[in-house]
Amino acid sequence: MLSFVVRRLLATVLVLVAASFVVYNLTANYGDPLADLKGSKAPNRQELIDQRIEMLNLNEPSIVRYVYWLGGAAKCLIGQCDLGQSYIRGNQPVTEALASAAGSTIQLITVSTIVAIVFGVAVGMITALRQYSGFDYTVTFFTFVLYSLPVFWVAVLLKEFGAIRFNDFMANPAIPWWGYAIVGLIFGVTLMSIVGGPSRTRLLSFGIGAVASVGILLVLVLTGWFQRPTVGIIGILITGAAITVVVSLLSTGLKNRRALMAAGATVVVWAALWQPLQFLFFYVPQYWVLLVLAIVAIGIGVLSGMVFGRDDKRELARTAAIVSVLTYLVVVVDRVLLVFPDYTQRIPLKNGIIATIGATTPGLRGDIWFQMLDSFAHLLLPTIALTLISFAAYTRYARSSLLEVMNLDYVRTARAKGLTERTVIMRHAFRNAMIPIATIVALDIGALIGGAVITEEVFAWQGMGQLFVQGLDHTDVNLVMGFFLLTGVVAVIFNILADIVYAALDPRIRVS
């Protein structure tokens, strides 16, 4: 493994050096970095020009300047990066500009990428298992529509309906009768399509989905939940029970009672800890507390699996740990929602909290709960915009990959042995079906770290994409090369990780 990584890194260094040489010289000869000063009427114009020429070594040929830049970039290997200064950002060191922009971009793409992968793969698997059904045709239609939509148009629609209209609704959360009818119809049809089966089962599923969705929405409106949203102990128990069912269904199957008991026990523990944790969250509002509690959540799940498990303790511990962590996240969400009324009084918005520009609210002060809620309000729309497009791609890839695997001999052999359909799909077919997805994920993350330029432009998000565009427009070579170096290194790292994931997914593959 180590020799493989070292060889890949050495080969990558040579590629990056060759590519950076080409990009540097193309950028250096693309425009004039002195254009803004030459058109200036400042009395010290010549002095400013001479200062910039000296700072950027413009008296030297572009090849010589590249050697200087490469020497500074090589210092990154010893932790002393010197990528020059960006003249369009007030002579700010490029490393500082990259750190700020990369943090914003990573914050933007992390959630959207995770959500797109999880839901895209899940929906793709369901459509593959329900091939040529009404649900399959419907999902296929909508994924093709989403995949073909221009992201800037999606972003503008989200601003109108996801922010402006929703904020108006939050100011007066009243739903007309036809709103309940539409919600019930959507959820009823969705549940009916997913469950499938004979007509009686479909009608029963439709009725359950429609009545449950309308009932929940009606309760939220009547109790004023939209003005003071919260989860509470009851919400934690209900949400935890749903998480237990879903995770157990995928991991051990619902017939494994001990697995359900182990996972359910973790939900009960977090419900019991809800009240004491409120005091901890109030007096010690620190991020390290959340990290420690996440580790504790894993420990609770492992301990529960060991208590209820027999020969399958490892499997039960894994299932209970996943349920415990997800339930813990629900507890954190509940604590964040407690500051919602105060937050809506402090933000400079007339109605609602969904922001349309920027990454944070300027001048907003508060503890970590305010910061987390403010980040969510600003991240929501750009995250949805990126997720919708990526979701469509992952759904199609997951569907085609699983369909191909399900027709292979070893899957038929597993069924012939009498294994349950869940075991055949999750333990045999799913892992191999994820191999192509691993490649796509690695490429997507490597590309997204460069910044979703259009999305960042629409939502005024100062990330890597905007940094690159600014540097290219003003021929700021140091800024462009800093962007190139960071995105190139990230792309290389994730491609190596993809190769390692191959070996984890398929035992026949050996990284050597």
Short mmCIF file of C-alpha atoms in Angstrom, two decimals:
data_model
loop_
_atom_site.label_atom_id
_atom_site.label_comp_id
_atom_site.label_asym_id
_atom_site.label_seq_id
_atom_site.Cartn_x
_atom_site.Cartn_y
_atom_site.Cartn_z
CA MET A 1 0.00 0.00 0.00
CA LEU A 2 2.73 2.47 1.01
CA SER A 3 4.79 1.80 -2.12
CA PHE A 4 1.69 2.30 -4.27
CA VAL A 5 0.94 5.68 -2.67
CA VAL A 6 4.56 6.81 -2.98
CA ARG A 7 4.75 5.85 -6.66
CA ARG A 8 1.46 7.60 -7.40
CA LEU A 9 2.62 10.73 -5.60
CA LEU A 10 5.93 10.83 -7.49
CA ALA A 11 4.17 10.43 -10.81
CA THR A 12 1.67 13.10 -9.82
CA VAL A 13 4.41 15.58 -8.91
CA LEU A 14 5.83 15.30 -12.41
CA VAL A 15 2.39 15.83 -13.93
CA LEU A 16 1.68 18.84 -11.72
CA VAL A 17 5.03 20.43 -12.57
CA ALA A 18 4.44 20.03 -16.32
CA ALA A 19 0.86 21.25 -16.11
CA SER A 20 1.74 24.20 -13.87
CA PHE A 21 4.44 25.27 -16.35
CA VAL A 22 1.90 25.39 -19.17
CA VAL A 23 -0.78 27.14 -17.08
CA TYR A 24 1.67 29.71 -15.70
CA ASN A 25 2.95 30.77 -19.09
CA LEU A 26 -0.50 30.84 -20.64
CA THR A 27 -1.80 33.03 -17.82
CA ALA A 28 1.25 35.29 -17.78
CA ASN A 29 0.83 36.02 -21.48
CA TYR A 30 -2.96 36.24 -21.33
CA GLY A 31 -3.23 39.89 -20.34
CA ASP A 32 -1.46 42.87 -18.80
CA PRO A 33 -1.30 43.00 -14.98
CA LEU A 34 -0.44 46.72 -15.29
CA ALA A 35 -3.54 47.62 -17.30
CA ASP A 36 -5.39 49.20 -14.36
CA LEU A 37 -2.40 51.36 -13.43
CA LYS A 38 -1.67 52.46 -16.98
CA GLY A 39 -5.20 53.81 -17.24
CA SER A 40 -4.99 55.52 -13.86
CA LYS A 41 -4.78 59.31 -13.46
CA ALA A 42 -3.07 59.14 -10.08
CA PRO A 43 -0.15 61.54 -9.73
CA ASN A 44 2.12 58.72 -8.54
CA ARG A 45 1.10 56.36 -11.30
CA GLN A 46 4.64 55.61 -12.44
CA GLU A 47 5.72 54.90 -8.90
CA LEU A 48 2.86 52.44 -8.48
CA ILE A 49 3.73 50.78 -11.77
CA ASP A 50 7.37 50.39 -10.72
CA GLN A 51 6.33 48.89 -7.38
CA ARG A 52 4.13 46.29 -9.05
CA ILE A 53 6.79 45.43 -11.60
CA GLU A 54 9.25 44.84 -8.78
CA MET A 55 6.75 42.84 -6.69
CA LEU A 56 5.74 40.56 -9.58
CA ASN A 57 9.19 40.42 -11.25
CA LEU A 58 7.64 41.60 -14.52
CA ASN A 59 11.05 42.58 -15.89
CA GLU A 60 11.91 38.88 -16.07
CA PRO A 61 10.66 36.47 -18.78
CA SER A 62 7.65 34.35 -17.84
CA ILE A 63 9.82 31.21 -17.73
CA VAL A 64 12.12 32.76 -15.13
CA ARG A 65 9.14 33.95 -13.10
CA TYR A 66 7.77 30.42 -13.18
CA VAL A 67 11.00 29.10 -11.69
CA TYR A 68 10.69 31.64 -8.86
CA TRP A 69 7.09 30.59 -8.26
CA LEU A 70 7.97 26.88 -8.36
CA GLY A 71 10.65 27.44 -5.73
CA GLY A 72 8.12 29.04 -3.42
CA ALA A 73 5.58 26.28 -4.09
CA ALA A 74 8.19 23.62 -3.30
CA LYS A 75 8.47 25.05 0.22
CA CYS A 76 4.97 23.72 0.84
CA LEU A 77 6.60 20.32 1.31
CA ILE A 78 8.21 21.61 4.51
CA GLY A 79 5.19 23.66 5.62
CA GLN A 80 6.47 27.06 4.50
CA CYS A 81 4.40 27.82 1.41
CA ASP A 82 5.33 30.98 -0.50
CA LEU A 83 2.96 31.40 -3.44
CA GLY A 84 3.54 35.13 -3.80
CA GLN A 85 1.13 38.00 -3.30
CA SER A 86 -2.13 38.92 -4.99
CA TYR A 87 -2.09 42.51 -6.16
CA ILE A 88 -5.86 42.62 -6.76
CA ARG A 89 -6.42 41.76 -3.08
CA GLY A 90 -4.22 44.50 -1.67
CA ASN A 91 -0.97 42.52 -1.86
CA GLN A 92 -2.46 39.83 0.36
CA PRO A 93 -0.41 36.61 0.47
CA VAL A 94 -1.97 34.04 -1.85
CA THR A 95 -1.90 31.41 0.89
CA GLU A 96 -4.20 33.58 3.05
CA ALA A 97 -6.56 34.22 0.15
CA LEU A 98 -6.69 30.49 -0.62
CA ALA A 99 -7.32 29.58 3.02
CA SER A 100 -10.30 31.92 3.22
CA ALA A 101 -11.78 30.92 -0.15
CA ALA A 102 -11.18 27.19 0.31
CA GLY A 103 -12.92 27.28 3.69
CA SER A 104 -16.01 28.88 2.13
CA THR A 105 -16.05 26.43 -0.78
CA ILE A 106 -15.56 23.36 1.41
CA GLN A 107 -18.36 24.58 3.68
CA LEU A 108 -20.60 24.94 0.62
CA ILE A 109 -19.87 21.66 -1.15
CA THR A 110 -19.52 19.27 1.81
CA VAL A 111 -23.19 19.05 2.72
CA SER A 112 -24.41 19.13 -0.88
CA THR A 113 -22.03 16.34 -1.89
CA ILE A 114 -22.96 14.10 1.05
CA VAL A 115 -26.70 14.63 0.55
CA ALA A 116 -26.46 14.07 -3.20
CA ILE A 117 -24.48 10.83 -2.75
CA VAL A 118 -26.70 9.39 0.00
CA PHE A 119 -30.05 10.19 -1.57
CA GLY A 120 -28.86 9.69 -5.15
CA VAL A 121 -27.52 6.20 -4.44
CA ALA A 122 -30.58 5.29 -2.35
CA VAL A 123 -33.08 6.39 -5.00
CA GLY A 124 -30.98 4.82 -7.75
CA MET A 125 -30.98 1.48 -5.93
CA ILE A 126 -34.76 1.61 -5.42
CA THR A 127 -35.38 2.35 -9.10
CA ALA A 128 -33.06 -0.50 -10.08
CA LEU A 129 -34.95 -2.92 -7.83
CA ARG A 130 -38.26 -1.60 -9.22
CA GLN A 131 -37.11 -1.59 -12.84
CA TYR A 132 -39.75 -0.60 -15.43
CA SER A 133 -42.26 0.27 -12.71
CA GLY A 134 -44.16 3.54 -12.54
CA PHE A 135 -41.76 4.73 -9.84
CA ASP A 136 -38.79 3.94 -12.08
CA TYR A 137 -40.24 5.83 -15.03
CA THR A 138 -41.17 8.82 -12.83
CA VAL A 139 -37.75 9.07 -11.22
CA THR A 140 -36.06 8.64 -14.60
CA PHE A 141 -38.12 11.49 -16.04
CA PHE A 142 -37.37 13.88 -13.20
CA THR A 143 -33.67 13.01 -13.05
CA PHE A 144 -33.27 13.75 -16.74
CA VAL A 145 -35.10 17.04 -16.24
CA LEU A 146 -32.88 17.99 -13.30
CA TYR A 147 -29.73 16.94 -15.12
CA SER A 148 -30.58 19.14 -18.10
CA LEU A 149 -31.53 22.25 -16.10
CA PRO A 150 -28.97 25.10 -16.09
CA VAL A 151 -27.74 25.65 -12.57
CA PHE A 152 -28.09 29.45 -12.75
CA TRP A 153 -31.80 29.08 -13.58
CA VAL A 154 -32.29 26.64 -10.70
CA ALA A 155 -30.49 29.06 -8.38
CA VAL A 156 -32.71 31.99 -9.42
CA LEU A 157 -35.88 29.91 -8.91
CA LEU A 158 -34.65 28.88 -5.47
CA LYS A 159 -34.10 32.52 -4.57
CA GLU A 160 -37.66 33.35 -5.57
CA PHE A 161 -39.55 30.39 -4.14
CA GLY A 162 -37.10 29.02 -1.58
CA ALA A 163 -36.29 32.36 0.04
CA ILE A 164 -38.61 35.23 -0.85
CA ARG A 165 -41.88 33.27 -0.93
CA PHE A 166 -40.88 31.03 1.98
CA ASN A 167 -39.91 34.03 4.09
CA ASP A 168 -43.33 35.52 3.36
CA PHE A 169 -44.92 32.26 4.49
CA MET A 170 -42.88 32.26 7.72
CA ALA A 171 -44.23 35.73 8.49
CA ASN A 172 -47.77 34.33 8.40
CA PRO A 173 -47.65 30.49 8.35
CA ALA A 174 -51.20 29.82 7.18
CA ILE A 175 -51.84 27.00 4.69
CA PRO A 176 -54.99 26.93 2.52
CA TRP A 177 -56.99 23.75 2.07
CA TRP A 178 -55.53 23.09 -1.37
CA GLY A 179 -52.05 23.25 0.16
CA TYR A 180 -52.88 20.31 2.42
CA ALA A 181 -54.35 18.46 -0.57
CA ILE A 182 -51.18 18.94 -2.65
CA VAL A 183 -48.92 17.83 0.21
CA GLY A 184 -51.04 14.74 0.87
CA LEU A 185 -51.13 13.86 -2.82
CA ILE A 186 -47.36 14.20 -3.24
CA PHE A 187 -46.46 12.11 -0.19
CA GLY A 188 -49.18 9.55 -0.89
CA VAL A 189 -48.07 9.00 -4.48
CA THR A 190 -44.42 8.88 -3.43
CA LEU A 191 -44.99 6.23 -0.75
CA MET A 192 -47.25 4.24 -3.05
CA SER A 193 -44.61 4.27 -5.79
CA ILE A 194 -41.83 3.17 -3.46
CA VAL A 195 -43.79 0.35 -1.78
CA GLY A 196 -45.39 -0.99 -4.98
CA GLY A 197 -47.10 -4.37 -4.89
CA PRO A 198 -50.72 -5.24 -5.74
CA SER A 199 -53.44 -2.60 -6.05
CA ARG A 200 -54.65 -3.06 -2.48
CA THR A 201 -51.17 -2.49 -1.08
CA ARG A 202 -50.69 0.56 -3.28
CA LEU A 203 -53.97 2.12 -2.16
CA LEU A 204 -53.17 1.42 1.49
CA SER A 205 -49.71 2.99 1.08
CA PHE A 206 -51.22 6.03 -0.62
CA GLY A 207 -53.74 6.47 2.17
CA ILE A 208 -51.12 6.14 4.91
CA GLY A 209 -48.74 8.59 3.22
CA ALA A 210 -51.45 11.16 2.49
CA VAL A 211 -53.12 11.03 5.93
CA ALA A 212 -49.82 11.01 7.84
CA SER A 213 -48.34 13.96 5.92
CA VAL A 214 -51.49 16.07 6.18
CA GLY A 215 -51.88 15.20 9.87
CA ILE A 216 -48.30 16.14 10.71
CA LEU A 217 -48.53 19.40 8.76
CA LEU A 218 -51.82 20.29 10.46
CA VAL A 219 -50.36 19.63 13.91
CA LEU A 220 -47.33 21.83 13.12
CA VAL A 221 -49.56 24.71 12.05
CA LEU A 222 -51.98 24.45 14.98
CA THR A 223 -49.19 24.23 17.57
CA GLY A 224 -47.31 27.23 16.12
CA TRP A 225 -44.29 25.09 15.33
CA PHE A 226 -43.19 27.35 12.46
CA GLN A 227 -42.87 30.31 14.84
CA ARG A 228 -41.05 28.31 17.54
CA PRO A 229 -39.69 25.13 15.93
CA THR A 230 -38.40 22.40 18.24
CA VAL A 231 -37.94 18.65 18.38
CA GLY A 232 -38.24 17.80 22.08
CA ILE A 233 -38.16 14.40 23.73
CA ILE A 234 -41.19 13.14 21.82
CA GLY A 235 -39.67 14.22 18.52
CA ILE A 236 -36.38 12.54 19.41
CA LEU A 237 -38.17 9.28 20.22
CA ILE A 238 -40.24 9.37 17.01
CA THR A 239 -37.29 10.34 14.81
CA GLY A 240 -35.04 7.82 16.52
CA ALA A 241 -37.60 5.07 15.98
CA ALA A 242 -37.74 5.91 12.27
CA ILE A 243 -33.93 5.90 12.07
CA THR A 244 -33.84 2.55 13.88
CA VAL A 245 -36.23 0.97 11.39
CA VAL A 246 -34.40 2.28 8.31
CA VAL A 247 -30.87 1.45 9.52
CA SER A 248 -31.88 -1.98 10.81
CA LEU A 249 -33.69 -2.75 7.57
CA LEU A 250 -30.53 -2.10 5.59
CA SER A 251 -28.06 -3.59 8.06
CA THR A 252 -29.58 -6.63 9.77
CA GLY A 253 -33.18 -6.87 8.64
CA LEU A 254 -36.28 -6.19 10.71
CA LYS A 255 -36.56 -9.84 11.76
CA ASN A 256 -33.49 -9.47 13.95
CA ARG A 257 -35.19 -8.45 17.20
CA ARG A 258 -31.95 -8.08 19.14
CA ALA A 259 -30.67 -5.57 16.57
CA LEU A 260 -33.86 -3.54 16.94
CA MET A 261 -33.52 -3.66 20.72
CA ALA A 262 -29.86 -2.59 20.62
CA ALA A 263 -30.57 0.32 18.28
CA GLY A 264 -33.75 1.28 20.14
CA ALA A 265 -31.86 1.32 23.43
CA THR A 266 -29.54 4.04 22.12
CA VAL A 267 -32.57 6.17 21.19
CA VAL A 268 -33.95 5.79 24.72
CA VAL A 269 -30.57 6.78 26.17
CA TRP A 270 -30.45 10.02 24.15
CA ALA A 271 -34.05 10.81 25.09
CA ALA A 272 -33.09 10.35 28.75
CA LEU A 273 -30.02 12.56 28.31
CA TRP A 274 -31.96 15.33 26.57
CA GLN A 275 -32.71 17.35 29.70
CA PRO A 276 -29.19 17.13 31.26
CA LEU A 277 -27.64 18.03 27.92
CA GLN A 278 -29.60 21.30 27.83
CA PHE A 279 -27.60 22.50 30.85
CA LEU A 280 -24.33 21.36 29.27
CA PHE A 281 -25.13 23.08 25.98
CA PHE A 282 -26.10 26.28 27.80
CA TYR A 283 -23.08 26.58 30.09
CA VAL A 284 -20.44 25.09 27.77
CA PRO A 285 -21.37 26.13 24.21
CA GLN A 286 -18.16 24.89 22.58
CA TYR A 287 -17.51 22.89 19.44
CA TRP A 288 -15.19 20.51 21.27
CA VAL A 289 -18.15 19.48 23.44
CA LEU A 290 -20.05 18.43 20.31
CA LEU A 291 -17.03 16.42 19.14
CA VAL A 292 -16.69 14.65 22.50
CA LEU A 293 -20.40 13.83 22.51
CA ALA A 294 -20.12 12.40 18.99
CA ILE A 295 -17.44 10.01 20.28
CA VAL A 296 -19.68 9.19 23.24
CA ALA A 297 -22.52 8.45 20.79
CA ILE A 298 -20.35 5.87 19.05
CA GLY A 299 -19.43 4.35 22.40
CA ILE A 300 -23.10 4.11 23.43
CA GLY A 301 -23.92 2.28 20.21
CA VAL A 302 -21.00 -0.15 20.53
CA LEU A 303 -21.85 -0.87 24.17
CA SER A 304 -25.50 -1.47 23.32
CA GLY A 305 -24.51 -3.85 20.53
CA MET A 306 -22.25 -5.78 22.88
CA VAL A 307 -25.01 -6.05 25.52
CA PHE A 308 -27.74 -7.30 23.19
CA GLY A 309 -25.52 -9.23 20.78
CA ARG A 310 -24.52 -12.84 20.84
CA ASP A 311 -22.45 -14.24 18.01
CA ASP A 312 -23.33 -11.16 15.95
CA LYS A 313 -22.08 -8.53 18.40
CA ARG A 314 -20.00 -6.79 15.76
CA GLU A 315 -22.94 -6.39 13.40
CA LEU A 316 -25.25 -5.18 16.16
CA ALA A 317 -22.61 -2.77 17.48
CA ARG A 318 -22.23 -1.24 14.02
CA THR A 319 -25.99 -0.85 13.59
CA ALA A 320 -26.52 0.60 17.06
CA ALA A 321 -23.58 3.00 16.64
CA ILE A 322 -25.02 4.40 13.40
CA VAL A 323 -28.44 4.87 15.02
CA SER A 324 -26.84 6.46 18.08
CA VAL A 325 -24.86 9.00 16.06
CA LEU A 326 -27.86 9.94 13.91
CA THR A 327 -30.07 10.33 16.99
CA TYR A 328 -27.38 12.47 18.62
CA LEU A 329 -27.48 14.74 15.56
CA VAL A 330 -31.23 15.13 16.08
CA VAL A 331 -30.49 16.27 19.66
CA VAL A 332 -28.04 18.86 18.32
CA VAL A 333 -30.60 20.07 15.77
CA ASP A 334 -33.12 20.46 18.58
CA ARG A 335 -30.69 22.66 20.52
CA VAL A 336 -30.01 24.83 17.48
CA LEU A 337 -33.74 25.33 16.91
CA LEU A 338 -34.15 26.70 20.44
CA VAL A 339 -32.44 29.95 19.37
CA PHE A 340 -34.73 30.36 16.35
CA PRO A 341 -37.07 32.99 17.90
CA ASP A 342 -34.12 35.14 19.09
CA TYR A 343 -32.35 34.70 15.77
CA THR A 344 -35.32 35.94 13.74
CA GLN A 345 -35.40 39.09 15.89
CA ARG A 346 -31.73 39.86 15.32
CA ILE A 347 -31.14 39.21 11.64
CA PRO A 348 -31.66 42.11 9.17
CA LEU A 349 -34.50 40.37 7.32
CA LYS A 350 -38.14 41.46 7.44
CA ASN A 351 -39.59 37.97 7.24
CA GLY A 352 -38.09 34.53 7.71
CA ILE A 353 -34.46 33.45 7.91
CA ILE A 354 -33.56 32.05 4.49
CA ALA A 355 -30.73 34.20 3.13
CA THR A 356 -30.01 34.70 -0.56
CA ILE A 357 -26.47 36.12 -0.56
CA GLY A 358 -23.24 35.60 1.29
CA ALA A 359 -22.02 32.98 3.74
CA THR A 360 -22.84 34.75 7.00
CA THR A 361 -24.89 37.63 8.34
CA PRO A 362 -22.57 40.66 8.78
CA GLY A 363 -22.23 41.85 12.34
CA LEU A 364 -24.20 38.98 13.87
CA ARG A 365 -22.89 37.99 17.28
CA GLY A 366 -23.83 34.97 19.31
CA ASP A 367 -22.74 31.57 20.59
CA ILE A 368 -22.19 28.48 18.46
CA TRP A 369 -25.93 27.83 18.21
CA PHE A 370 -26.49 31.20 16.54
CA GLN A 371 -23.52 30.56 14.27
CA MET A 372 -24.80 27.13 13.26
CA LEU A 373 -28.31 28.44 12.54
CA ASP A 374 -26.91 31.38 10.59
CA SER A 375 -24.69 29.08 8.54
CA PHE A 376 -27.67 26.86 7.79
CA ALA A 377 -29.77 29.84 6.67
CA HIS A 378 -27.07 30.90 4.20
CA LEU A 379 -26.07 27.41 3.08
CA LEU A 380 -29.57 26.12 2.37
CA LEU A 381 -30.23 27.55 -1.10
CA PRO A 382 -26.78 27.07 -2.71
CA THR A 383 -26.62 23.59 -1.20
CA ILE A 384 -29.98 22.66 -2.73
CA ALA A 385 -28.89 24.09 -6.10
CA LEU A 386 -25.75 21.94 -6.16
CA THR A 387 -27.51 18.90 -4.71
CA LEU A 388 -30.29 18.79 -7.31
CA ILE A 389 -27.88 18.58 -10.22
CA SER A 390 -25.54 16.06 -8.57
CA PHE A 391 -28.47 14.01 -7.24
CA ALA A 392 -29.70 13.38 -10.78
CA ALA A 393 -26.29 12.13 -11.91
CA TYR A 394 -25.76 9.83 -8.90
CA THR A 395 -29.25 8.40 -9.29
CA ARG A 396 -28.64 7.40 -12.89
CA TYR A 397 -25.17 5.99 -12.20
CA ALA A 398 -26.34 3.99 -9.17
CA ARG A 399 -29.31 2.56 -11.08
CA SER A 400 -27.29 1.41 -14.09
CA SER A 401 -24.46 0.05 -11.94
CA LEU A 402 -26.78 -2.01 -9.70
CA LEU A 403 -28.74 -3.33 -12.67
CA GLU A 404 -25.52 -4.54 -14.25
CA VAL A 405 -24.38 -6.25 -11.05
CA MET A 406 -27.76 -7.89 -10.35
CA ASN A 407 -27.49 -9.86 -13.61
CA LEU A 408 -24.10 -11.40 -12.81
CA ASP A 409 -23.57 -15.06 -11.95
CA TYR A 410 -22.49 -14.61 -8.34
CA VAL A 411 -25.74 -12.80 -7.51
CA ARG A 412 -27.78 -15.65 -8.95
CA THR A 413 -25.61 -18.08 -7.00
CA ALA A 414 -26.25 -16.19 -3.78
CA ARG A 415 -29.99 -16.38 -4.41
CA ALA A 416 -29.72 -20.10 -5.21
CA LYS A 417 -28.13 -20.64 -1.80
CA GLY A 418 -31.34 -19.42 -0.20
CA LEU A 419 -30.03 -16.10 1.09
CA THR A 420 -32.59 -13.40 1.75
CA GLU A 421 -33.04 -10.68 -0.85
CA ARG A 422 -31.72 -8.06 1.59
CA THR A 423 -28.53 -10.06 2.12
CA VAL A 424 -28.07 -10.59 -1.61
CA ILE A 425 -28.46 -6.90 -2.35
CA MET A 426 -26.63 -5.27 0.57
CA ARG A 427 -23.78 -7.76 1.10
CA HIS A 428 -23.13 -9.00 -2.41
CA ALA A 429 -24.49 -6.67 -5.08
CA PHE A 430 -24.24 -3.29 -3.36
CA ARG A 431 -20.47 -3.30 -2.74
CA ASN A 432 -19.57 -4.08 -6.33
CA ALA A 433 -22.17 -1.65 -7.61
CA MET A 434 -20.45 1.12 -5.66
CA ILE A 435 -17.11 0.73 -7.44
CA PRO A 436 -18.06 2.98 -10.40
CA ILE A 437 -19.68 5.41 -7.97
CA ALA A 438 -16.38 5.69 -6.06
CA THR A 439 -14.71 6.92 -9.24
CA ILE A 440 -17.42 9.51 -9.86
CA VAL A 441 -17.32 10.75 -6.26
CA ALA A 442 -13.54 11.23 -6.43
CA LEU A 443 -13.77 13.18 -9.68
CA ASP A 444 -16.71 15.28 -8.48
CA ILE A 445 -15.05 16.31 -5.23
CA GLY A 446 -11.84 17.16 -7.06
CA ALA A 447 -13.84 19.36 -9.45
CA LEU A 448 -16.12 20.94 -6.84
CA ILE A 449 -13.22 22.07 -4.69
CA GLY A 450 -12.40 24.38 -7.59
CA GLY A 451 -15.63 26.15 -6.81
CA ALA A 452 -19.09 26.05 -8.26
CA VAL A 453 -18.43 29.26 -10.16
CA ILE A 454 -21.97 29.93 -11.35
CA THR A 455 -23.58 29.06 -8.02
CA GLU A 456 -21.08 31.19 -6.15
CA GLU A 457 -21.80 34.09 -8.50
CA VAL A 458 -25.59 33.88 -8.07
CA PHE A 459 -25.43 33.65 -4.29
CA ALA A 460 -22.47 36.07 -3.88
CA TRP A 461 -20.41 33.32 -2.28
CA GLN A 462 -16.73 34.23 -2.07
CA GLY A 463 -15.17 30.84 -2.72
CA MET A 464 -12.56 29.23 -4.93
CA GLY A 465 -14.52 29.76 -8.12
CA GLN A 466 -14.77 33.51 -7.58
CA LEU A 467 -11.09 33.63 -6.64
CA PHE A 468 -10.11 32.01 -9.93
CA VAL A 469 -12.35 34.27 -12.02
CA GLN A 470 -10.98 37.41 -10.36
CA GLY A 471 -7.40 36.29 -10.85
CA LEU A 472 -7.97 35.45 -14.50
CA ASP A 473 -9.80 38.70 -15.26
CA HIS A 474 -6.96 40.80 -13.86
CA THR A 475 -4.07 38.52 -14.95
CA ASP A 476 -3.09 37.95 -11.34
CA VAL A 477 -0.80 35.02 -12.07
CA ASN A 478 0.02 34.24 -8.46
CA LEU A 479 -3.67 33.97 -7.57
CA VAL A 480 -4.46 31.76 -10.55
CA MET A 481 -1.51 29.48 -9.85
CA GLY A 482 -2.44 29.18 -6.18
CA PHE A 483 -5.90 28.06 -7.28
CA PHE A 484 -4.37 25.60 -9.75
CA LEU A 485 -2.00 24.12 -7.17
CA LEU A 486 -4.68 23.60 -4.53
CA THR A 487 -7.27 22.07 -6.85
CA GLY A 488 -4.63 19.88 -8.52
CA VAL A 489 -3.40 18.49 -5.21
CA VAL A 490 -6.96 17.82 -4.00
CA ALA A 491 -7.83 16.05 -7.26
CA VAL A 492 -4.75 13.85 -6.93
CA ILE A 493 -5.48 12.95 -3.30
CA PHE A 494 -9.06 11.94 -4.03
CA ASN A 495 -8.03 9.86 -7.03
CA ILE A 496 -5.62 7.93 -4.80
CA LEU A 497 -8.38 7.51 -2.22
CA ALA A 498 -10.64 6.16 -4.96
CA ASP A 499 -8.09 3.47 -5.77
CA ILE A 500 -7.91 2.52 -2.09
CA VAL A 501 -11.71 2.40 -1.87
CA TYR A 502 -11.71 -0.03 -4.82
CA ALA A 503 -9.70 -2.49 -2.75
CA ALA A 504 -12.07 -2.08 0.21
CA LEU A 505 -15.17 -2.66 -1.92
CA ASP A 506 -13.85 -5.55 -4.00
CA PRO A 507 -11.52 -8.10 -2.33
CA ARG A 508 -10.30 -9.18 -5.77
CA ILE A 509 -8.61 -5.80 -6.22
CA ARG A 510 -5.28 -5.34 -4.54
CA VAL A 511 -3.55 -1.97 -4.27
CA SER A 512 0.07 -2.79 -5.00
#
